[in-house]
Amino acid sequence: MAAKRESGSGGGSILQFAPFQSSVDEGFWHRLSSLKLNKLGIDESPIPITGFYAPCSHLQVSNHLSLLTESLPSDSDEQSSTAEISRGSRNKCTVPGTLYNSNTLESFYTIDKQSLLKQEAKKIWEDIHSGKAVEDSTVLSRFLVISFADLKKWSFHYWFAFPALVLDPPATVVDLKPASLWFSSQEAESVSAACSDWRNSSLTADVPYFLLTIAPNSRATIRHLKDWEACEGDGQKLLFGFYDPCHLQNHPGWPLRNFLALILTRWKLKSVLFLCYRENRGFTDLGLSLVGEALITVPQGWGDHQCVPNAVGWELNKGRKVPRCISLAKSMDPTRLAISAADLNLKLMRWRQLPSLNLDILSSRKCLLLGAGTLGCQVARMLMAWGVRKITLLDNGRVAMSNPLRQSLYTLDDCLNGGDFKAMAAVKSLERIFPAVAAEGVVMAIPMPGHPVPCQEEDSVLDDCRRLTDLILSHDAIFLLTDTRESRWLPTLLCANTNKITITAALGFDSFLVMRHGPGPFSITHDVKTEAVNGLSADMDNLGLNNRDGGQRLGCYFCNDVVAPTDSTANRTLDQQCTVTRPGLAPIASALAVELFVGVLHHPKGIYAGAEFANSIDSGSSEQPLGILPHQIRGSLSQFSQMTLVGHSSNSCTACCSTVVSEYRKRGMEFILQAINHPTYLEDLTGLTELKKSANSFHVDWDYESDNEDDCVEI
């Protein structure tokens, strides 16, 4: 705060100035940490930095000189002597500064602060005498910062100085008053318009010192300091204006100090009319701005260019001459910063486009990805982009040399020495991308129908079945991303039994299918564990086809099949055994799979939502934040086409019908083992065997009577 006024020799009061106040953004410390770690090392050379300030814009709050992320050069800059600063703007007037960062806390406290202050004051003094301050007036507000960065504790000690040349004897002020009272109404109107034009021009908005002239006809004009000669004479009023960050009505801001030194030294003026330009919410406010007359006596020795005046300017900390310290242990930790940065886009979505986006439900859901190949890698990354933080990947394969090009989580290092397990390598990659992810890898093969199990391996396979069951129970959503049809059967059955959100993505060479499975056949009960198996009635098959709201239940991946899943890899050539697809297919299908999952989470009916189509009257898309929620999405790259379809549940489905789920609940692992070892068992159980026999019994007779002109088909 400025001190009380004292009586001056010229009939006025000693001119007191409100000190600059500093503000440092967290991003500045983060960049300084990176610069220190990656480039500076133990180098203590001064670092050029850039500060920013603007005129006061509030009746009760002064503006600060701020350090932002861009105030420092990045650690990738070849020339550390220049920060990445673009031209300023009306809200960010640039000010040159110097940072002295010490290697130790001891050297920070013992640094010769008075010597540093005098060095910076000397630069200002030389800029005044050389004319540089007239060409670029921002150097009048030159500042310095000393600091120590404790990168172990993420604490930062710092001290600002705003060097000001001391006028001795001090200047006095006469008639300091609001500008609105100093100007006539016509002058005030013209001054306000001129200031607005100056501030709104990209060429002058960040020029903080200027000349204001008012002609006898009350017309105001603002010019650069270098146009001093054009402002003299002709009966014009001449005021020296500057952007004043201070809001106080009785004191001008700190930038006026060196401005007066320039005026006295450069133009030999001893009486100076000055304008403290201030704004209110971005607009010129002459009621808040001040006009005053400063009377200056030439200090002894100022005629000697080599004699640098004394300087003051170290910032006070709550009234005391001590440095400041800030601890950013929580916000500066890289993991915490990564979380903040990762959530930024999602949080910005809620500003305008998607106010109802539920970030909590996304971050709390646990997703199980069955398959860590081309689809699994893409889905995992998409889930993290949507804010999902708990991801488990299950796969028993190893990373091959052919994988990294298409499977985005792997690199060449993962392929060496026989290759790392995909599930584990994927987790490491996810943690490198985003350290806060709670990722887990599970190395396990999924038991499959059509792949008989030898007696000596039965216990191991059953253990895998139980482990898969536990994994599905402990997760909220299951993604089926495996290569073969039969590997999706057991997870589909287990998800139907536990009523989990289930998303399937499957690829052909140039086509894909993405779909969400409907709820399980007994989802009406809402309690799988307490379902009484012996209470199943004869009409349970019909019940299993409907949702709890009475609508027809959506089908699963197997509902449209009339054959049970069998070994699809036997007697196949290499191109048939591998997943040979166009490279662009997997990213498209993966993105749609995750979008479908997010859509289910945000739908009021969740897993029970019916199939919705674009432009459908009953789709209800206008009520849903993410639009329609389809059942199946089928796409073709060869046609660059995509369509949404619906397939309802089948009472003969080998994976999700009530017959199969009921049998699993009755017999458990014994049922699964029989389904794995006997290829026709599932077809016999669901009635598909009888259905195929009935279909084969149909005969078509053709009637070729010549007197009948119409061909007739009898079945």
XYZ file of C-alpha atoms in Angstrom:
715
model
C 0.000 0.000 0.000
C 1.072 3.588 -0.601
C 2.173 5.620 2.405
C 0.324 8.670 3.698
C 0.842 11.951 1.894
C 3.283 14.480 3.162
C 3.358 18.158 2.373
C 5.673 19.116 -0.492
C 7.640 22.274 -1.205
C 5.511 23.179 -4.220
C 2.253 23.487 -2.364
C 1.256 19.959 -3.286
C 1.692 16.613 -1.593
C 4.488 14.153 -2.141
C 3.462 11.832 -4.942
C 3.041 8.302 -3.615
C 2.777 5.249 -5.862
C 0.887 2.011 -5.303
C 3.409 -0.842 -5.735
C 3.050 -3.496 -8.412
C 1.655 -6.823 -7.222
C 2.750 -10.145 -8.656
C 0.840 -13.272 -9.606
C 2.318 -16.570 -10.827
C 0.314 -19.214 -12.663
C 0.963 -22.882 -11.833
C 1.867 -23.518 -15.452
C 4.885 -21.225 -15.054
C 6.295 -23.396 -12.277
C 5.611 -26.533 -14.237
C 7.526 -25.212 -17.235
C 10.351 -23.991 -15.001
C 10.569 -27.486 -13.508
C 10.738 -29.051 -16.947
C 13.306 -26.481 -18.090
C 15.410 -27.094 -15.006
C 15.296 -30.880 -15.332
C 15.663 -31.210 -19.096
C 17.830 -28.287 -20.134
C 19.278 -25.968 -17.519
C 20.733 -28.496 -15.106
C 23.037 -26.604 -12.751
C 23.282 -23.560 -15.039
C 22.342 -20.455 -13.035
C 22.547 -18.011 -15.930
C 19.804 -15.378 -15.966
C 16.769 -16.357 -18.021
C 14.815 -13.764 -20.031
C 11.120 -14.026 -19.192
C 7.997 -12.090 -20.069
C 5.363 -10.789 -17.687
C 1.878 -9.614 -18.500
C -0.323 -6.898 -17.087
C -3.282 -4.789 -18.115
C -5.015 -1.618 -16.920
C -7.129 -1.899 -13.806
C -10.489 -3.362 -14.805
C -12.387 -3.431 -11.527
C -13.462 -0.787 -9.055
C -12.038 -2.584 -6.047
C -9.258 -4.837 -7.350
C -5.888 -3.936 -8.846
C -4.444 -5.926 -11.702
C -1.275 -7.915 -11.107
C 1.797 -8.477 -13.184
C 1.420 -12.155 -14.061
C 3.768 -14.921 -15.081
C 2.172 -17.576 -17.267
C 3.355 -20.760 -18.928
C 4.429 -18.856 -22.023
C 6.489 -16.448 -19.921
C 9.345 -18.962 -20.078
C 11.040 -20.571 -23.078
C 10.160 -24.245 -23.498
C 12.821 -26.852 -22.823
C 12.751 -27.781 -26.527
C 13.798 -24.322 -27.713
C 17.234 -24.257 -29.300
C 17.725 -20.715 -28.109
C 16.852 -20.442 -24.451
C 17.381 -16.707 -24.599
C 13.933 -16.062 -26.048
C 10.603 -17.111 -24.652
C 7.755 -18.264 -26.861
C 5.938 -14.954 -26.754
C 3.590 -13.711 -29.386
C 2.546 -10.106 -29.556
C 0.481 -9.024 -26.575
C -3.193 -8.176 -26.562
C -5.454 -5.713 -24.781
C -5.573 -8.003 -21.755
C -1.915 -9.054 -21.861
C 0.575 -6.218 -22.209
C 4.030 -7.747 -22.345
C 6.788 -6.636 -19.962
C 10.410 -7.852 -20.195
C 11.897 -9.470 -17.137
C 14.794 -11.580 -15.914
C 14.710 -14.742 -13.817
C 17.594 -15.745 -11.569
C 16.982 -19.355 -10.525
C 19.305 -20.671 -7.827
C 20.470 -24.269 -7.460
C 20.130 -24.330 -3.678
C 17.954 -22.702 -1.066
C 21.056 -21.284 0.588
C 22.199 -19.496 -2.555
C 18.683 -18.150 -3.008
C 18.759 -16.502 0.408
C 22.330 -15.214 0.093
C 22.036 -13.750 -3.381
C 22.983 -10.062 -3.561
C 19.523 -8.638 -4.093
C 20.615 -4.994 -4.009
C 23.194 -5.616 -6.714
C 20.619 -7.345 -8.930
C 18.169 -4.487 -8.419
C 20.840 -1.967 -9.371
C 21.704 -3.956 -12.530
C 18.093 -3.871 -13.701
C 17.780 -0.182 -12.795
C 20.877 0.490 -14.873
C 19.220 -1.160 -17.882
C 16.211 1.125 -17.478
C 18.466 4.171 -17.090
C 20.391 3.269 -20.249
C 17.178 2.641 -22.175
C 15.972 6.119 -21.194
C 19.169 7.824 -22.378
C 19.496 5.761 -25.565
C 15.922 6.446 -26.654
C 14.942 2.784 -26.546
C 12.335 3.564 -23.879
C 10.653 5.958 -26.306
C 10.576 3.377 -29.089
C 9.537 0.505 -26.799
C 8.029 1.877 -23.622
C 7.508 -1.585 -22.070
C 11.162 -1.526 -20.900
C 10.174 1.134 -18.359
C 8.358 -1.586 -16.397
C 11.237 -4.048 -16.514
C 11.210 -6.497 -13.577
C 13.246 -9.323 -12.084
C 12.519 -12.514 -10.136
C 14.810 -14.629 -8.001
C 13.719 -18.202 -7.312
C 14.598 -21.644 -6.045
C 12.706 -24.710 -7.276
C 12.659 -27.638 -4.873
C 11.711 -30.373 -7.318
C 11.605 -33.070 -4.652
C 8.947 -31.354 -2.595
C 7.430 -29.397 -5.495
C 7.830 -26.151 -3.559
C 9.023 -22.876 -5.042
C 10.624 -19.916 -3.260
C 10.537 -16.620 -5.155
C 10.793 -12.855 -4.821
C 9.778 -10.176 -7.316
C 11.396 -6.785 -7.798
C 9.966 -3.939 -9.884
C 12.915 -1.517 -10.170
C 11.974 2.166 -9.911
C 14.399 5.067 -10.239
C 14.229 7.272 -7.156
C 13.501 10.975 -7.610
C 15.303 12.923 -4.876
C 13.736 15.264 -3.939
C 10.471 13.418 -4.620
C 7.872 14.686 -7.046
C 4.769 16.395 -5.712
C 1.260 16.136 -7.006
C -1.265 18.886 -7.541
C -4.973 18.417 -8.039
C -5.199 14.610 -8.400
C -8.818 13.817 -9.276
C -10.965 11.441 -11.341
C -10.537 12.108 -15.064
C -14.286 12.560 -15.472
C -14.036 15.674 -13.241
C -10.913 17.046 -14.924
C -12.223 16.943 -18.521
C -15.226 18.833 -19.853
C -18.101 16.686 -21.051
C -17.065 17.091 -24.687
C -13.444 16.378 -23.896
C -14.403 13.349 -21.828
C -16.455 11.930 -24.680
C -13.629 12.416 -27.159
C -10.966 11.050 -24.764
C -13.071 7.974 -24.066
C -13.499 7.311 -27.795
C -9.782 7.831 -28.492
C -8.782 5.490 -25.673
C -11.197 2.839 -26.904
C -9.759 3.047 -30.418
C -6.216 2.794 -29.037
C -7.125 -0.200 -26.907
C -9.060 -1.985 -29.643
C -6.355 -1.684 -32.283
C -4.089 -4.715 -32.559
C -1.177 -2.333 -33.236
C -1.515 -0.325 -30.032
C -3.566 -2.387 -27.555
C -0.447 -3.574 -25.745
C 1.441 -0.240 -25.829
C 1.186 0.854 -22.171
C 2.579 4.426 -22.433
C 1.214 7.104 -24.767
C 0.651 10.815 -25.362
C -2.838 12.310 -25.154
C -3.509 15.687 -26.753
C -6.748 17.669 -26.620
C -7.231 20.370 -29.226
C -9.073 23.644 -28.514
C -12.138 22.099 -30.204
C -12.110 19.348 -27.516
C -10.959 16.670 -29.931
C -8.664 14.125 -28.307
C -5.828 12.300 -30.061
C -3.550 9.567 -28.765
C -0.025 9.199 -30.150
C 3.112 7.169 -29.528
C 5.829 8.643 -27.320
C 8.102 9.035 -30.311
C 5.616 11.581 -31.713
C 6.423 14.062 -28.946
C 7.373 16.897 -31.331
C 3.978 16.709 -33.073
C 2.193 17.252 -29.765
C 3.788 20.570 -28.816
C 2.235 23.999 -29.303
C -0.999 25.098 -30.940
C -2.685 25.551 -27.573
C -3.195 21.838 -27.116
C -3.475 20.199 -23.744
C -0.848 17.486 -23.386
C -1.155 14.559 -20.978
C 1.207 11.655 -20.489
C -0.927 8.511 -20.269
C -0.111 5.036 -19.035
C -1.965 1.825 -18.322
C -2.484 1.937 -14.568
C -2.968 -1.473 -12.876
C -3.923 0.214 -9.586
C -7.535 0.784 -8.516
C -6.897 3.267 -5.671
C -8.484 6.723 -6.017
C -5.721 8.570 -4.161
C -2.613 7.070 -5.723
C -1.339 6.333 -9.228
C 0.216 2.948 -9.974
C 3.892 1.957 -9.957
C 4.522 2.363 -13.746
C 4.305 6.160 -13.382
C 7.603 6.278 -11.431
C 9.925 5.431 -14.318
C 7.640 7.298 -16.724
C 8.327 10.513 -14.827
C 12.052 9.749 -14.915
C 11.837 9.403 -18.701
C 9.871 12.643 -19.100
C 12.287 14.596 -16.945
C 15.413 13.181 -18.578
C 14.218 13.124 -22.183
C 12.095 16.249 -22.489
C 13.285 18.269 -19.452
C 9.731 18.881 -18.254
C 9.274 19.845 -14.615
C 5.485 20.048 -14.673
C 3.715 16.996 -16.044
C 0.017 16.316 -16.562
C -0.507 12.560 -16.362
C -3.460 10.256 -17.061
C -3.784 7.034 -15.066
C -5.816 5.058 -17.611
C -8.158 2.520 -16.044
C -11.101 0.452 -17.221
C -14.218 -1.142 -15.834
C -14.957 -4.590 -17.217
C -13.053 -3.917 -20.416
C -14.391 -0.441 -21.164
C -12.807 2.970 -20.614
C -13.826 4.345 -17.223
C -12.936 8.012 -16.746
C -14.571 7.930 -13.335
C -12.006 5.381 -12.178
C -9.119 6.863 -14.191
C -7.135 9.699 -12.612
C -5.624 12.951 -13.886
C -3.043 14.865 -11.907
C -0.163 17.295 -12.235
C 3.272 16.195 -11.057
C 5.896 18.809 -10.156
C 9.443 17.503 -10.538
C 12.703 18.933 -9.267
C 15.802 17.781 -11.116
C 17.699 15.454 -8.741
C 21.372 16.103 -8.181
C 23.606 14.141 -10.533
C 20.910 13.303 -13.100
C 22.778 15.246 -15.716
C 25.520 12.621 -15.678
C 24.601 9.661 -17.842
C 27.103 7.445 -16.024
C 25.586 8.161 -12.635
C 22.772 5.635 -12.158
C 20.121 6.840 -9.679
C 19.224 4.780 -6.658
C 16.442 2.262 -7.118
C 13.769 0.598 -5.016
C 11.273 -2.088 -5.828
C 11.510 -5.378 -3.928
C 7.956 -6.591 -3.408
C 6.685 -6.857 0.148
C 5.113 -10.059 1.425
C 2.258 -9.110 3.758
C 4.105 -5.915 4.665
C 7.451 -7.605 5.288
C 10.622 -7.775 3.205
C 10.656 -11.559 2.874
C 10.290 -13.908 -0.113
C 7.225 -15.936 -0.919
C 6.932 -19.735 -1.003
C 4.313 -21.851 -2.693
C 3.888 -25.614 -2.418
C 2.399 -27.349 -5.433
C 3.003 -30.913 -4.331
C -0.561 -31.893 -5.150
C -1.062 -30.079 -8.411
C 2.498 -30.293 -9.759
C 2.891 -34.059 -9.435
C 3.012 -35.325 -13.061
C 0.303 -37.909 -12.438
C -2.038 -35.290 -11.029
C -1.231 -32.952 -13.870
C -1.911 -35.765 -16.341
C -5.328 -36.342 -14.757
C -6.146 -32.660 -14.952
C -5.034 -32.420 -18.565
C -6.794 -35.636 -19.583
C -10.099 -34.469 -18.149
C -9.850 -31.011 -19.685
C -11.568 -31.885 -22.967
C -14.338 -33.769 -21.174
C -14.922 -30.878 -18.797
C -15.017 -28.417 -21.674
C -17.713 -30.572 -23.299
C -19.959 -29.786 -20.358
C -19.623 -26.030 -20.859
C -21.813 -25.924 -23.939
C -22.141 -29.077 -26.050
C -22.906 -31.710 -23.408
C -23.920 -30.273 -20.016
C -25.350 -33.613 -18.876
C -22.133 -35.564 -19.457
C -21.604 -37.681 -16.341
C -17.849 -37.832 -15.735
C -18.261 -39.639 -12.418
C -20.044 -42.596 -13.948
C -17.361 -42.875 -16.624
C -14.448 -42.744 -14.221
C -16.007 -45.263 -11.814
C -16.910 -47.989 -14.339
C -14.657 -51.042 -14.635
C -14.240 -52.354 -18.165
C -13.027 -55.830 -19.107
C -11.520 -56.148 -22.581
C -11.392 -59.714 -23.882
C -8.645 -59.572 -26.474
C -5.645 -57.252 -26.518
C -5.073 -57.235 -30.252
C -5.906 -54.633 -32.872
C -9.370 -53.971 -31.438
C -8.348 -54.239 -27.802
C -5.548 -51.672 -28.131
C -7.808 -49.151 -29.826
C -10.717 -49.680 -27.442
C -8.463 -49.227 -24.397
C -7.206 -45.884 -25.664
C -10.694 -44.711 -26.574
C -11.966 -45.629 -23.123
C -9.219 -43.575 -21.483
C -10.073 -40.629 -23.734
C -13.658 -40.833 -22.448
C -12.467 -40.735 -18.842
C -12.627 -44.461 -18.022
C -9.872 -45.166 -15.527
C -10.320 -48.877 -14.646
C -9.425 -51.223 -17.492
C -8.571 -54.942 -17.488
C -7.172 -56.637 -20.605
C -7.338 -60.406 -21.041
C -5.264 -62.224 -23.670
C -2.962 -65.215 -23.779
C -0.981 -64.230 -26.874
C 2.452 -62.710 -27.193
C 3.427 -59.618 -29.158
C 4.667 -60.666 -32.611
C 6.801 -58.669 -35.010
C 3.758 -58.072 -37.207
C 1.714 -56.529 -34.378
C 3.087 -53.030 -33.570
C 2.103 -51.471 -36.893
C -1.591 -52.196 -36.353
C -1.832 -52.665 -32.597
C -1.189 -49.220 -31.200
C -0.079 -50.145 -27.681
C 2.975 -52.162 -28.750
C 6.476 -51.306 -29.948
C 9.407 -53.281 -31.291
C 10.787 -53.757 -27.774
C 7.671 -55.740 -26.858
C 8.435 -58.226 -29.665
C 11.984 -59.147 -28.629
C 13.007 -62.412 -26.978
C 9.907 -64.246 -28.075
C 7.587 -61.346 -27.354
C 5.969 -60.134 -24.156
C 2.479 -61.240 -23.239
C 0.082 -58.827 -24.897
C -2.018 -58.294 -21.784
C 0.998 -57.247 -19.719
C 2.654 -55.157 -22.450
C -0.628 -53.340 -23.071
C -0.923 -52.427 -19.388
C 2.614 -50.999 -19.333
C 1.844 -48.952 -22.426
C -1.387 -47.595 -20.965
C 0.454 -46.559 -17.804
C 3.092 -44.749 -19.865
C 0.386 -42.910 -21.759
C -1.598 -42.051 -18.641
C 0.001 -42.866 -15.271
C -3.288 -42.551 -13.395
C -4.988 -45.419 -15.208
C -5.811 -48.439 -13.051
C -4.969 -51.086 -15.639
C -4.561 -54.820 -15.085
C -3.391 -57.557 -17.414
C -4.666 -61.137 -17.296
C -2.837 -63.846 -19.253
C -5.449 -66.502 -19.923
C -7.057 -68.432 -22.747
C -10.836 -68.440 -23.063
C -12.313 -71.984 -23.183
C -14.198 -72.454 -26.455
C -16.837 -74.829 -27.876
C -15.445 -77.040 -30.618
C -12.039 -77.194 -28.963
C -12.230 -80.452 -26.965
C -10.298 -80.649 -23.728
C -8.190 -83.736 -22.880
C -8.964 -85.304 -19.513
C -5.640 -84.249 -18.033
C -6.378 -80.575 -18.847
C -9.953 -80.444 -17.600
C -9.106 -79.039 -14.189
C -6.992 -76.261 -15.748
C -9.748 -75.326 -18.202
C -12.367 -75.306 -15.472
C -10.133 -73.025 -13.412
C -10.022 -70.675 -16.398
C -13.824 -70.794 -16.609
C -14.157 -69.903 -12.944
C -11.587 -67.121 -13.274
C -13.409 -65.671 -16.271
C -16.670 -65.856 -14.320
C -15.131 -63.928 -11.430
C -13.688 -61.304 -13.795
C -17.049 -60.712 -15.442
C -18.787 -60.471 -12.069
C -16.268 -57.857 -10.880
C -16.566 -55.599 -13.946
C -19.365 -53.356 -15.146
C -18.898 -53.677 -18.898
C -17.418 -56.429 -21.061
C -15.971 -55.864 -24.535
C -15.768 -58.949 -26.777
C -12.806 -58.203 -29.052
C -11.397 -61.635 -29.794
C -10.482 -63.045 -33.209
C -12.804 -66.044 -33.412
C -16.518 -66.617 -33.168
C -16.286 -69.463 -30.676
C -14.138 -67.465 -28.235
C -17.107 -65.114 -27.737
C -19.534 -67.846 -26.666
C -18.577 -68.365 -23.020
C -18.288 -64.624 -22.227
C -21.647 -64.041 -23.920
C -23.269 -66.737 -21.774
C -21.709 -65.402 -18.575
C -22.729 -61.819 -19.393
C -26.308 -62.908 -20.141
C -26.386 -64.739 -16.817
C -25.105 -61.706 -14.866
C -26.852 -59.050 -16.953
C -23.697 -57.075 -17.790
C -23.249 -54.385 -20.404
C -21.729 -56.317 -23.298
C -20.268 -54.782 -26.444
C -19.062 -56.849 -29.403
C -16.802 -55.654 -32.210
C -15.961 -58.045 -35.049
C -13.982 -57.466 -38.228
C -14.042 -58.894 -41.732
C -11.613 -57.914 -44.455
C -13.389 -54.676 -45.291
C -16.521 -54.859 -43.125
C -17.267 -54.674 -39.428
C -20.005 -55.323 -36.893
C -20.373 -53.389 -33.659
C -23.284 -54.254 -31.383
C -24.508 -54.163 -27.816
C -26.051 -57.281 -26.330
C -29.479 -57.071 -24.807
C -30.098 -57.896 -21.145
C -30.114 -61.500 -20.012
C -33.264 -63.647 -20.207
C -33.891 -63.474 -16.450
C -33.059 -59.811 -15.946
C -36.608 -59.146 -14.734
C -35.772 -60.755 -11.410
C -32.889 -58.280 -10.793
C -31.244 -60.880 -8.547
C -29.249 -63.555 -10.292
C -27.838 -65.156 -7.155
C -31.190 -65.754 -5.431
C -32.975 -67.042 -8.552
C -34.577 -70.350 -7.635
C -33.600 -72.725 -10.409
C -36.302 -75.246 -9.581
C -38.920 -72.531 -9.844
C -38.536 -72.062 -13.574
C -41.901 -72.570 -15.226
C -42.720 -74.004 -18.583
C -43.368 -70.610 -20.090
C -39.927 -69.271 -19.122
C -38.837 -69.398 -22.763
C -41.354 -66.745 -23.649
C -40.464 -64.703 -20.592
C -36.801 -64.730 -21.618
C -37.628 -63.003 -24.900
C -38.964 -59.856 -23.241
C -37.456 -56.927 -21.336
C -38.688 -55.900 -17.909
C -40.784 -53.174 -19.617
C -42.525 -55.763 -21.780
C -40.622 -54.936 -24.969
C -38.847 -57.628 -26.947
C -35.340 -58.294 -25.657
C -32.436 -57.366 -27.934
C -30.352 -60.267 -29.161
C -26.729 -61.173 -28.601
C -23.961 -61.947 -31.085
C -25.251 -65.546 -31.540
C -29.010 -64.919 -31.742
C -29.178 -64.923 -35.543
C -27.124 -68.115 -35.930
C -28.680 -71.490 -36.679
C -25.502 -73.418 -35.855
C -23.538 -73.698 -32.637
C -20.060 -72.170 -32.473
C -17.331 -74.644 -33.492
C -13.612 -74.632 -34.231
C -13.199 -71.946 -36.915
C -9.410 -72.223 -37.203
C -9.024 -75.879 -38.189
C -8.020 -76.671 -41.772
C -7.499 -72.984 -42.580
C -4.709 -71.350 -44.583
C -2.521 -68.684 -42.980
C -4.566 -65.772 -44.344
C -7.722 -67.418 -42.978
C -6.203 -68.035 -39.554
C -4.923 -64.459 -39.129
C -7.166 -61.427 -38.862
C -6.542 -59.927 -42.299
C -8.356 -56.603 -42.475
C -7.937 -53.208 -44.031
C -5.863 -51.132 -41.567
C -8.472 -48.420 -41.181
C -11.214 -50.812 -40.130
C -10.217 -51.502 -36.525
C -10.003 -47.838 -35.419
C -13.470 -47.193 -36.843
C -15.044 -50.223 -35.186
C -13.239 -49.582 -31.889
C -14.386 -45.982 -31.740
C -18.000 -47.005 -32.418
C -17.815 -49.717 -29.749
C -16.723 -47.232 -27.101
C -19.269 -44.625 -28.230
C -21.961 -47.298 -27.961
C -20.823 -48.099 -24.415
C -20.880 -44.425 -23.399
C -24.328 -44.131 -24.948
C -25.625 -47.021 -22.829
C -24.247 -45.427 -19.660
C -26.036 -42.161 -20.401
C -29.347 -43.636 -21.544
C -32.104 -43.469 -18.920
C -32.927 -47.152 -19.523
C -29.318 -48.284 -19.702
C -28.948 -51.888 -20.822
C -32.731 -52.175 -21.229
C -32.895 -49.455 -23.896
C -34.497 -50.559 -27.134
C -32.910 -50.136 -30.542
C -33.094 -46.570 -31.822
C -32.749 -45.267 -35.351
C -32.044 -41.862 -36.795
C -35.160 -39.844 -37.683
C -37.357 -42.365 -35.869
C -40.388 -40.915 -34.108
C -40.026 -43.151 -31.074
C -36.249 -43.009 -30.813
C -36.374 -40.338 -28.157
C -32.978 -39.051 -29.332
C -33.884 -35.499 -28.466
C -34.009 -36.474 -24.794
C -30.632 -38.207 -24.803
C -27.396 -36.264 -24.519
C -25.485 -38.389 -27.029
C -28.224 -38.952 -29.596
C -29.646 -42.296 -30.705
C -28.623 -45.640 -29.212
C -28.622 -48.317 -31.929
C -28.427 -52.062 -31.434
C -26.117 -53.046 -34.294
C -23.869 -50.997 -36.539
C -22.617 -52.669 -39.676
C -20.155 -50.926 -41.938
C -18.298 -51.503 -45.169
C -15.106 -49.776 -46.189
C -15.387 -50.954 -49.778
C -18.672 -49.038 -50.031
C -17.779 -46.407 -47.421
C -21.193 -47.121 -45.947
C -22.683 -47.738 -42.545
C -26.122 -48.820 -41.384
C -27.888 -49.479 -38.089
C -29.872 -52.685 -37.626
C -31.809 -54.447 -34.898
C -31.903 -58.146 -34.090
C -34.165 -59.448 -31.354
C -33.379 -62.328 -29.055
C -33.999 -65.885 -30.172
C -35.402 -68.677 -28.002
C -32.974 -70.994 -29.790
C -29.842 -68.920 -29.212
C -26.913 -71.079 -28.157
C -25.566 -68.377 -25.793
C -28.307 -66.240 -24.239
C -31.672 -67.983 -24.449
C -33.396 -68.999 -21.248
C -32.824 -72.690 -21.951
C -29.049 -72.331 -22.109
C -28.812 -69.921 -19.162
C -31.064 -72.148 -17.064
C -28.956 -75.196 -17.858
C -25.814 -73.327 -16.891
C -27.367 -72.305 -13.580
C -28.346 -75.892 -12.867
C -25.147 -77.664 -13.856
C -22.473 -74.944 -13.771
C -19.012 -76.052 -14.900
C -20.278 -79.494 -15.915
C -22.527 -77.843 -18.493
C -19.674 -75.714 -19.870
C -17.370 -78.689 -20.205
C -20.019 -80.635 -22.100
C -20.592 -77.686 -24.451
C -16.846 -77.481 -25.110
C -16.289 -81.180 -25.764
C -19.443 -82.066 -27.732
C -19.999 -79.949 -30.873
C -23.696 -80.798 -31.267
C -24.709 -80.499 -27.633
C -25.747 -76.843 -27.780
C -27.752 -77.417 -30.970
C -29.532 -80.389 -29.400
C -30.257 -78.416 -26.208
C -31.705 -75.359 -27.933
C -33.720 -77.218 -30.569
C -31.561 -76.135 -33.490
C -31.002 -79.780 -34.435
C -34.752 -80.340 -34.783
C -35.101 -77.031 -36.591
C -32.546 -78.048 -39.199
C -34.212 -81.453 -39.621
C -37.564 -79.749 -40.169
C -36.028 -77.410 -42.717
C -34.523 -80.352 -44.611
C -37.908 -82.121 -44.729
C -39.526 -79.395 -46.821
C -40.077 -80.332 -50.509
C -40.868 -78.038 -53.370
C -43.108 -79.364 -56.205
C -43.398 -77.497 -59.490
C -46.635 -77.661 -61.503
C -45.902 -77.499 -65.217
C -49.528 -77.753 -66.569
C -49.531 -75.969 -69.913
C -53.033 -74.608 -69.493
C -51.957 -72.470 -66.558
C -50.245 -69.313 -67.750
C -48.990 -68.419 -64.272
C -46.118 -70.270 -62.664
C -47.256 -71.646 -59.335
C -45.108 -72.771 -56.433
C -46.463 -75.251 -53.897
C -44.620 -75.971 -50.684
